[in-house]
Amino acid sequence: MEYKLNLNNRAFDAIKAGTKKIEIRVTTDKNRMNYEDIKKGDILEFTNEKLEKIKCLVKENAWYENSSKLLEMEGTRFTLSSTNDINRGIDSINRFTGYKEGIEKNGIHAIHLEYQPQPKIVNMSLYNENFGYIKNGTKRIEIRLNDEKRKTICVGDYIEFENLDTKEKLMVRVVALLNYETIENLINDYKIELLLDKGISKEELINIFNNIYSNEDQYKYKILGIKFEIVK
């Protein structure tokens, strides 16, 4: 299920920044929404005062008898965007319209969130042979350094590969990010045809990678395997 909720700018920005991972909600006389209905796996779409929107995956929905017990169990680090003090946090929660009375009647919910950034398109280039392995073969993992550009890639993003020789383009969707210390460790965990082509040995692939990226850069950035599926 997907639920649409409003949120003030400060809390909205804190969720985006990763400093707020728990949303506190209370059923009140004015807002009769039953937050008990929200389950693990549901999606919450938040709209802020500037009408910006973000989506979050519900990881857990914990109910507490009162805000004091909630903050004692959940802490303040990821629950409050305005203070780290429990007593001030209780006062802050009670200032929301109807919350004090609502908590006495219905308790209070700590909804654990995982922010889901909107998918973006990342552009990458490949030589004709490697492009062909993706288009016509079984290659489904692209190996790169985990440098600053690659650190921005998230599961669910899209990569538009461009063939450097023909300028043909191919769109894929990222389904997993595989982090490794060395190229050898990554290659040992997957069939060679998923990484390039079954006609190439693991030793040849390691040499190809080492000829592109220096040992210093590999040590500095480590290795990223980008597992993808072709977008039909």
PDB file of C-alpha atoms in Angstrom:
ATOM      1  CA  MET A   1       0.000   0.000   0.000  1.00  0.00           C
ATOM      2  CA  GLU A   2       1.035   3.604  -0.575  1.00  0.00           C
ATOM      3  CA  TYR A   3       0.026   6.388   1.798  1.00  0.00           C
ATOM      4  CA  LYS A   4       0.280  10.144   1.222  1.00  0.00           C
ATOM      5  CA  LEU A   5       1.268  12.276   4.218  1.00  0.00           C
ATOM      6  CA  ASN A   6       2.204  15.913   4.771  1.00  0.00           C
ATOM      7  CA  LEU A   7       5.420  16.932   6.516  1.00  0.00           C
ATOM      8  CA  ASN A   8       7.021  20.214   7.561  1.00  0.00           C
ATOM      9  CA  ASN A   9      10.130  21.348   5.698  1.00  0.00           C
ATOM     10  CA  ARG A  10      12.578  20.636   8.519  1.00  0.00           C
ATOM     11  CA  ALA A  11      11.514  17.009   8.991  1.00  0.00           C
ATOM     12  CA  PHE A  12      11.287  16.537   5.199  1.00  0.00           C
ATOM     13  CA  ASP A  13      14.858  17.753   4.696  1.00  0.00           C
ATOM     14  CA  ALA A  14      16.102  15.641   7.620  1.00  0.00           C
ATOM     15  CA  ILE A  15      14.684  12.484   6.013  1.00  0.00           C
ATOM     16  CA  LYS A  16      16.374  13.331   2.701  1.00  0.00           C
ATOM     17  CA  ALA A  17      19.660  13.977   4.510  1.00  0.00           C
ATOM     18  CA  GLY A  18      19.453  10.664   6.377  1.00  0.00           C
ATOM     19  CA  THR A  19      19.404  12.269   9.834  1.00  0.00           C
ATOM     20  CA  LYS A  20      15.750  11.354  10.458  1.00  0.00           C
ATOM     21  CA  LYS A  21      14.795   7.723   9.909  1.00  0.00           C
ATOM     22  CA  ILE A  22      11.725   7.430  12.134  1.00  0.00           C
ATOM     23  CA  GLU A  23       8.477   9.332  11.595  1.00  0.00           C
ATOM     24  CA  ILE A  24       6.275   9.787  14.678  1.00  0.00           C
ATOM     25  CA  ARG A  25       2.514   9.718  14.060  1.00  0.00           C
ATOM     26  CA  VAL A  26      -0.601   9.822  16.267  1.00  0.00           C
ATOM     27  CA  THR A  27      -4.272   9.249  15.462  1.00  0.00           C
ATOM     28  CA  THR A  28      -6.191  12.310  16.699  1.00  0.00           C
ATOM     29  CA  ASP A  29      -9.804  13.497  16.751  1.00  0.00           C
ATOM     30  CA  LYS A  30      -9.003  15.796  13.827  1.00  0.00           C
ATOM     31  CA  ASN A  31      -6.894  13.304  11.884  1.00  0.00           C
ATOM     32  CA  ARG A  32      -8.674   9.962  12.087  1.00  0.00           C
ATOM     33  CA  MET A  33      -6.138   8.046   9.999  1.00  0.00           C
ATOM     34  CA  ASN A  34      -5.365   4.731  11.717  1.00  0.00           C
ATOM     35  CA  TYR A  35      -1.576   4.514  11.610  1.00  0.00           C
ATOM     36  CA  GLU A  36      -1.825   0.913  12.783  1.00  0.00           C
ATOM     37  CA  ASP A  37      -2.779   0.120   9.161  1.00  0.00           C
ATOM     38  CA  ILE A  38       0.714   1.035   7.926  1.00  0.00           C
ATOM     39  CA  LYS A  39       2.749  -2.148   7.552  1.00  0.00           C
ATOM     40  CA  LYS A  40       6.302  -3.153   6.740  1.00  0.00           C
ATOM     41  CA  GLY A  41       6.841  -2.886   2.977  1.00  0.00           C
ATOM     42  CA  ASP A  42       4.319  -0.070   2.469  1.00  0.00           C
ATOM     43  CA  ILE A  43       5.366   3.182   0.797  1.00  0.00           C
ATOM     44  CA  LEU A  44       4.881   6.621   2.365  1.00  0.00           C
ATOM     45  CA  GLU A  45       4.841   9.628   0.025  1.00  0.00           C
ATOM     46  CA  PHE A  46       5.602  12.804   1.962  1.00  0.00           C
ATOM     47  CA  THR A  47       4.761  16.299   0.666  1.00  0.00           C
ATOM     48  CA  ASN A  48       6.404  19.292   2.329  1.00  0.00           C
ATOM     49  CA  GLU A  49       5.277  22.902   2.620  1.00  0.00           C
ATOM     50  CA  LYS A  50       6.911  23.701  -0.733  1.00  0.00           C
ATOM     51  CA  LEU A  51       4.929  20.855  -2.346  1.00  0.00           C
ATOM     52  CA  GLU A  52       8.081  18.803  -2.914  1.00  0.00           C
ATOM     53  CA  LYS A  53       7.602  15.033  -2.682  1.00  0.00           C
ATOM     54  CA  ILE A  54       9.706  12.106  -1.519  1.00  0.00           C
ATOM     55  CA  LYS A  55       8.937   8.431  -1.054  1.00  0.00           C
ATOM     56  CA  CYS A  56      10.029   6.167   1.802  1.00  0.00           C
ATOM     57  CA  LEU A  57       9.819   2.425   2.364  1.00  0.00           C
ATOM     58  CA  VAL A  58       8.344   1.362   5.706  1.00  0.00           C
ATOM     59  CA  LYS A  59      10.806  -0.924   7.509  1.00  0.00           C
ATOM     60  CA  GLU A  60       8.839  -1.253  10.772  1.00  0.00           C
ATOM     61  CA  ASN A  61       5.864   0.319  12.535  1.00  0.00           C
ATOM     62  CA  ALA A  62       6.302   0.226  16.313  1.00  0.00           C
ATOM     63  CA  TRP A  63       3.480   1.252  18.699  1.00  0.00           C
ATOM     64  CA  TYR A  64       4.084   2.758  22.127  1.00  0.00           C
ATOM     65  CA  GLU A  65       1.821   3.709  24.984  1.00  0.00           C
ATOM     66  CA  ASN A  66       3.262   7.215  25.204  1.00  0.00           C
ATOM     67  CA  SER A  67       5.977   9.455  23.749  1.00  0.00           C
ATOM     68  CA  SER A  68       8.259   8.974  26.754  1.00  0.00           C
ATOM     69  CA  LYS A  69       8.466   5.220  26.179  1.00  0.00           C
ATOM     70  CA  LEU A  70       8.891   5.779  22.447  1.00  0.00           C
ATOM     71  CA  LEU A  71      11.880   8.072  22.898  1.00  0.00           C
ATOM     72  CA  GLU A  72      13.391   5.862  25.600  1.00  0.00           C
ATOM     73  CA  MET A  73      13.258   2.843  23.272  1.00  0.00           C
ATOM     74  CA  GLU A  74      13.944   4.499  19.927  1.00  0.00           C
ATOM     75  CA  GLY A  75      16.274   7.259  21.130  1.00  0.00           C
ATOM     76  CA  THR A  76      16.330  10.782  19.721  1.00  0.00           C
ATOM     77  CA  ARG A  77      19.016  10.530  17.050  1.00  0.00           C
ATOM     78  CA  PHE A  78      16.756   9.420  14.192  1.00  0.00           C
ATOM     79  CA  THR A  79      13.333  10.391  15.587  1.00  0.00           C
ATOM     80  CA  LEU A  80      13.555  14.130  16.239  1.00  0.00           C
ATOM     81  CA  SER A  81      14.659  16.795  13.779  1.00  0.00           C
ATOM     82  CA  SER A  82      14.531  19.648  16.316  1.00  0.00           C
ATOM     83  CA  THR A  83      16.225  18.420  19.537  1.00  0.00           C
ATOM     84  CA  ASN A  84      18.227  15.581  21.079  1.00  0.00           C
ATOM     85  CA  ASP A  85      16.759  16.092  24.551  1.00  0.00           C
ATOM     86  CA  ILE A  86      14.022  13.593  25.520  1.00  0.00           C
ATOM     87  CA  ASN A  87      12.032  16.007  27.702  1.00  0.00           C
ATOM     88  CA  ARG A  88      12.128  18.703  25.037  1.00  0.00           C
ATOM     89  CA  GLY A  89      11.231  16.045  22.490  1.00  0.00           C
ATOM     90  CA  ILE A  90       8.128  15.082  24.490  1.00  0.00           C
ATOM     91  CA  ASP A  91       7.115  18.748  24.676  1.00  0.00           C
ATOM     92  CA  SER A  92       7.711  19.123  20.951  1.00  0.00           C
ATOM     93  CA  ILE A  93       5.521  16.097  20.153  1.00  0.00           C
ATOM     94  CA  ASN A  94       2.733  17.359  22.417  1.00  0.00           C
ATOM     95  CA  ARG A  95       2.703  20.714  20.611  1.00  0.00           C
ATOM     96  CA  PHE A  96       1.283  19.105  17.483  1.00  0.00           C
ATOM     97  CA  THR A  97      -2.457  19.719  17.273  1.00  0.00           C
ATOM     98  CA  GLY A  98      -4.363  16.995  19.100  1.00  0.00           C
ATOM     99  CA  TYR A  99      -1.301  14.845  19.794  1.00  0.00           C
ATOM    100  CA  LYS A 100      -1.387  15.006  23.592  1.00  0.00           C
ATOM    101  CA  GLU A 101      -5.034  13.881  23.742  1.00  0.00           C
ATOM    102  CA  GLY A 102      -4.527  11.457  20.848  1.00  0.00           C
ATOM    103  CA  ILE A 103      -1.638   9.723  22.575  1.00  0.00           C
ATOM    104  CA  GLU A 104      -3.722   9.237  25.713  1.00  0.00           C
ATOM    105  CA  LYS A 105      -6.453   7.566  23.620  1.00  0.00           C
ATOM    106  CA  ASN A 106      -4.540   5.761  20.896  1.00  0.00           C
ATOM    107  CA  GLY A 107      -0.848   5.635  21.768  1.00  0.00           C
ATOM    108  CA  ILE A 108       1.911   6.733  19.388  1.00  0.00           C
ATOM    109  CA  HIS A 109       3.644   5.153  16.388  1.00  0.00           C
ATOM    110  CA  ALA A 110       7.330   5.144  15.472  1.00  0.00           C
ATOM    111  CA  ILE A 111       7.414   4.404  11.742  1.00  0.00           C
ATOM    112  CA  HIS A 112      10.893   3.337  10.640  1.00  0.00           C
ATOM    113  CA  LEU A 113      11.704   4.657   7.168  1.00  0.00           C
ATOM    114  CA  GLU A 114      14.115   4.014   4.348  1.00  0.00           C
ATOM    115  CA  TYR A 115      14.327   7.002   2.015  1.00  0.00           C
ATOM    116  CA  GLN A 116      13.857   5.991  -1.621  1.00  0.00           C
ATOM    117  CA  PRO A 117      15.591   8.550  -3.876  1.00  0.00           C
ATOM    118  CA  GLN A 118      13.957   9.169  -7.238  1.00  0.00           C
ATOM    119  CA  PRO A 119      15.711   7.105  -9.942  1.00  0.00           C
ATOM    120  CA  LYS A 120      18.183   9.040 -12.064  1.00  0.00           C
ATOM    121  CA  ILE A 121      19.897   8.328 -15.365  1.00  0.00           C
ATOM    122  CA  VAL A 122      23.686   7.917 -15.340  1.00  0.00           C
ATOM    123  CA  ASN A 123      25.605   8.066 -18.619  1.00  0.00           C
ATOM    124  CA  MET A 124      28.474   5.652 -19.291  1.00  0.00           C
ATOM    125  CA  SER A 125      30.459   4.799 -22.403  1.00  0.00           C
ATOM    126  CA  LEU A 126      31.606   1.412 -23.672  1.00  0.00           C
ATOM    127  CA  TYR A 127      33.659   0.240 -26.606  1.00  0.00           C
ATOM    128  CA  ASN A 128      31.799  -1.650 -29.323  1.00  0.00           C
ATOM    129  CA  GLU A 129      32.833  -5.144 -28.196  1.00  0.00           C
ATOM    130  CA  ASN A 130      31.759  -4.658 -24.585  1.00  0.00           C
ATOM    131  CA  PHE A 131      28.559  -2.947 -25.702  1.00  0.00           C
ATOM    132  CA  GLY A 132      27.803  -5.998 -27.837  1.00  0.00           C
ATOM    133  CA  TYR A 133      28.292  -8.380 -24.916  1.00  0.00           C
ATOM    134  CA  ILE A 134      25.482  -6.564 -23.116  1.00  0.00           C
ATOM    135  CA  LYS A 135      23.193  -6.238 -26.116  1.00  0.00           C
ATOM    136  CA  ASN A 136      23.585  -9.720 -27.559  1.00  0.00           C
ATOM    137  CA  GLY A 137      25.163 -11.792 -24.796  1.00  0.00           C
ATOM    138  CA  THR A 138      24.876 -12.494 -21.107  1.00  0.00           C
ATOM    139  CA  LYS A 139      26.995  -9.691 -19.584  1.00  0.00           C
ATOM    140  CA  ARG A 140      24.963  -8.243 -16.745  1.00  0.00           C
ATOM    141  CA  ILE A 141      27.640  -6.786 -14.447  1.00  0.00           C
ATOM    142  CA  GLU A 142      29.714  -3.724 -15.299  1.00  0.00           C
ATOM    143  CA  ILE A 143      32.943  -3.381 -13.308  1.00  0.00           C
ATOM    144  CA  ARG A 144      34.194   0.096 -12.420  1.00  0.00           C
ATOM    145  CA  LEU A 145      36.189   1.864  -9.759  1.00  0.00           C
ATOM    146  CA  ASN A 146      33.969   3.003  -6.906  1.00  0.00           C
ATOM    147  CA  ASP A 147      34.994   6.623  -7.501  1.00  0.00           C
ATOM    148  CA  GLU A 148      33.008   9.779  -6.800  1.00  0.00           C
ATOM    149  CA  LYS A 149      30.779   9.382  -9.875  1.00  0.00           C
ATOM    150  CA  ARG A 150      29.966   5.757  -9.114  1.00  0.00           C
ATOM    151  CA  LYS A 151      29.243   6.518  -5.440  1.00  0.00           C
ATOM    152  CA  THR A 152      26.180   8.499  -6.593  1.00  0.00           C
ATOM    153  CA  ILE A 153      24.596   5.423  -8.204  1.00  0.00           C
ATOM    154  CA  CYS A 154      21.714   3.807  -6.297  1.00  0.00           C
ATOM    155  CA  VAL A 155      19.775   0.594  -6.815  1.00  0.00           C
ATOM    156  CA  GLY A 156      16.841   1.502  -9.063  1.00  0.00           C
ATOM    157  CA  ASP A 157      18.790   4.096 -11.057  1.00  0.00           C
ATOM    158  CA  TYR A 158      19.154   3.787 -14.828  1.00  0.00           C
ATOM    159  CA  ILE A 159      22.387   3.671 -16.807  1.00  0.00           C
ATOM    160  CA  GLU A 160      22.451   4.729 -20.439  1.00  0.00           C
ATOM    161  CA  PHE A 161      25.401   2.990 -22.078  1.00  0.00           C
ATOM    162  CA  GLU A 162      26.669   4.644 -25.247  1.00  0.00           C
ATOM    163  CA  ASN A 163      28.627   2.702 -27.852  1.00  0.00           C
ATOM    164  CA  LEU A 164      31.752   4.801 -28.446  1.00  0.00           C
ATOM    165  CA  ASP A 165      32.097   3.463 -31.992  1.00  0.00           C
ATOM    166  CA  THR A 166      28.515   3.528 -33.299  1.00  0.00           C
ATOM    167  CA  LYS A 167      26.940   6.017 -30.842  1.00  0.00           C
ATOM    168  CA  GLU A 168      24.140   3.484 -30.261  1.00  0.00           C
ATOM    169  CA  LYS A 169      22.594   3.704 -26.799  1.00  0.00           C
ATOM    170  CA  LEU A 170      21.205   1.070 -24.450  1.00  0.00           C
ATOM    171  CA  MET A 171      19.243   1.653 -21.244  1.00  0.00           C
ATOM    172  CA  VAL A 172      19.617  -0.648 -18.227  1.00  0.00           C
ATOM    173  CA  ARG A 173      18.332  -0.548 -14.647  1.00  0.00           C
ATOM    174  CA  VAL A 174      20.612  -1.075 -11.655  1.00  0.00           C
ATOM    175  CA  VAL A 175      19.436  -4.027  -9.534  1.00  0.00           C
ATOM    176  CA  ALA A 176      22.421  -4.428  -7.164  1.00  0.00           C
ATOM    177  CA  LEU A 177      25.694  -2.758  -6.202  1.00  0.00           C
ATOM    178  CA  LEU A 178      28.557  -5.141  -5.430  1.00  0.00           C
ATOM    179  CA  ASN A 179      31.358  -3.666  -3.327  1.00  0.00           C
ATOM    180  CA  TYR A 180      34.746  -5.401  -3.280  1.00  0.00           C
ATOM    181  CA  GLU A 181      38.247  -4.675  -2.048  1.00  0.00           C
ATOM    182  CA  THR A 182      39.923  -6.089  -5.171  1.00  0.00           C
ATOM    183  CA  ILE A 183      39.044  -7.014  -8.740  1.00  0.00           C
ATOM    184  CA  GLU A 184      40.175 -10.581  -8.014  1.00  0.00           C
ATOM    185  CA  ASN A 185      37.629 -10.974  -5.213  1.00  0.00           C
ATOM    186  CA  LEU A 186      34.761  -9.798  -7.410  1.00  0.00           C
ATOM    187  CA  ILE A 187      35.707 -11.981 -10.363  1.00  0.00           C
ATOM    188  CA  ASN A 188      35.977 -15.089  -8.189  1.00  0.00           C
ATOM    189  CA  ASP A 189      32.345 -14.703  -7.076  1.00  0.00           C
ATOM    190  CA  TYR A 190      30.705 -14.588 -10.537  1.00  0.00           C
ATOM    191  CA  LYS A 191      30.653 -16.483 -13.805  1.00  0.00           C
ATOM    192  CA  ILE A 192      32.922 -14.853 -16.351  1.00  0.00           C
ATOM    193  CA  GLU A 193      30.104 -14.439 -18.904  1.00  0.00           C
ATOM    194  CA  LEU A 194      28.197 -12.193 -16.472  1.00  0.00           C
ATOM    195  CA  LEU A 195      31.233  -9.917 -16.280  1.00  0.00           C
ATOM    196  CA  LEU A 196      32.345  -9.784 -19.925  1.00  0.00           C
ATOM    197  CA  ASP A 197      32.287 -12.846 -22.206  1.00  0.00           C
ATOM    198  CA  LYS A 198      32.627 -16.593 -21.664  1.00  0.00           C
ATOM    199  CA  GLY A 199      35.492 -16.700 -24.191  1.00  0.00           C
ATOM    200  CA  ILE A 200      37.719 -14.631 -21.881  1.00  0.00           C
ATOM    201  CA  SER A 201      39.548 -16.103 -18.909  1.00  0.00           C
ATOM    202  CA  LYS A 202      39.500 -14.551 -15.448  1.00  0.00           C
ATOM    203  CA  GLU A 203      43.217 -13.777 -15.782  1.00  0.00           C
ATOM    204  CA  GLU A 204      42.605 -11.914 -19.054  1.00  0.00           C
ATOM    205  CA  LEU A 205      39.802  -9.866 -17.472  1.00  0.00           C
ATOM    206  CA  ILE A 206      42.030  -8.940 -14.527  1.00  0.00           C
ATOM    207  CA  ASN A 207      44.740  -7.794 -16.950  1.00  0.00           C
ATOM    208  CA  ILE A 208      42.230  -5.719 -18.937  1.00  0.00           C
ATOM    209  CA  PHE A 209      41.042  -4.014 -15.747  1.00  0.00           C
ATOM    210  CA  ASN A 210      44.606  -3.413 -14.532  1.00  0.00           C
ATOM    211  CA  ASN A 211      45.519  -1.814 -17.862  1.00  0.00           C
ATOM    212  CA  ILE A 212      42.633   0.651 -17.488  1.00  0.00           C
ATOM    213  CA  TYR A 213      42.969   1.492 -13.791  1.00  0.00           C
ATOM    214  CA  SER A 214      46.220   1.931 -11.867  1.00  0.00           C
ATOM    215  CA  ASN A 215      46.942  -0.043  -8.705  1.00  0.00           C
ATOM    216  CA  GLU A 216      46.919   3.232  -6.786  1.00  0.00           C
ATOM    217  CA  ASP A 217      43.403   4.107  -7.945  1.00  0.00           C
ATOM    218  CA  GLN A 218      42.145   0.596  -7.260  1.00  0.00           C
ATOM    219  CA  TYR A 219      43.516   0.774  -3.721  1.00  0.00           C
ATOM    220  CA  LYS A 220      42.073   4.277  -3.215  1.00  0.00           C
ATOM    221  CA  TYR A 221      38.541   3.751  -4.560  1.00  0.00           C
ATOM    222  CA  LYS A 222      38.050  -0.040  -4.339  1.00  0.00           C
ATOM    223  CA  ILE A 223      35.938  -1.981  -6.825  1.00  0.00           C
ATOM    224  CA  LEU A 224      32.258  -1.698  -7.728  1.00  0.00           C
ATOM    225  CA  GLY A 225      30.274  -4.264  -9.674  1.00  0.00           C
ATOM    226  CA  ILE A 226      27.101  -2.726 -11.093  1.00  0.00           C
ATOM    227  CA  LYS A 227      24.558  -5.500 -11.637  1.00  0.00           C
ATOM    228  CA  PHE A 228      21.809  -4.524 -14.076  1.00  0.00           C
ATOM    229  CA  GLU A 229      18.937  -5.667 -16.244  1.00  0.00           C
ATOM    230  CA  ILE A 230      18.151  -4.395 -19.726  1.00  0.00           C
ATOM    231  CA  VAL A 231      15.115  -2.121 -19.922  1.00  0.00           C
ATOM    232  CA  LYS A 232      12.785  -3.462 -22.587  1.00  0.00           C
TER     233      LYS A 232
END
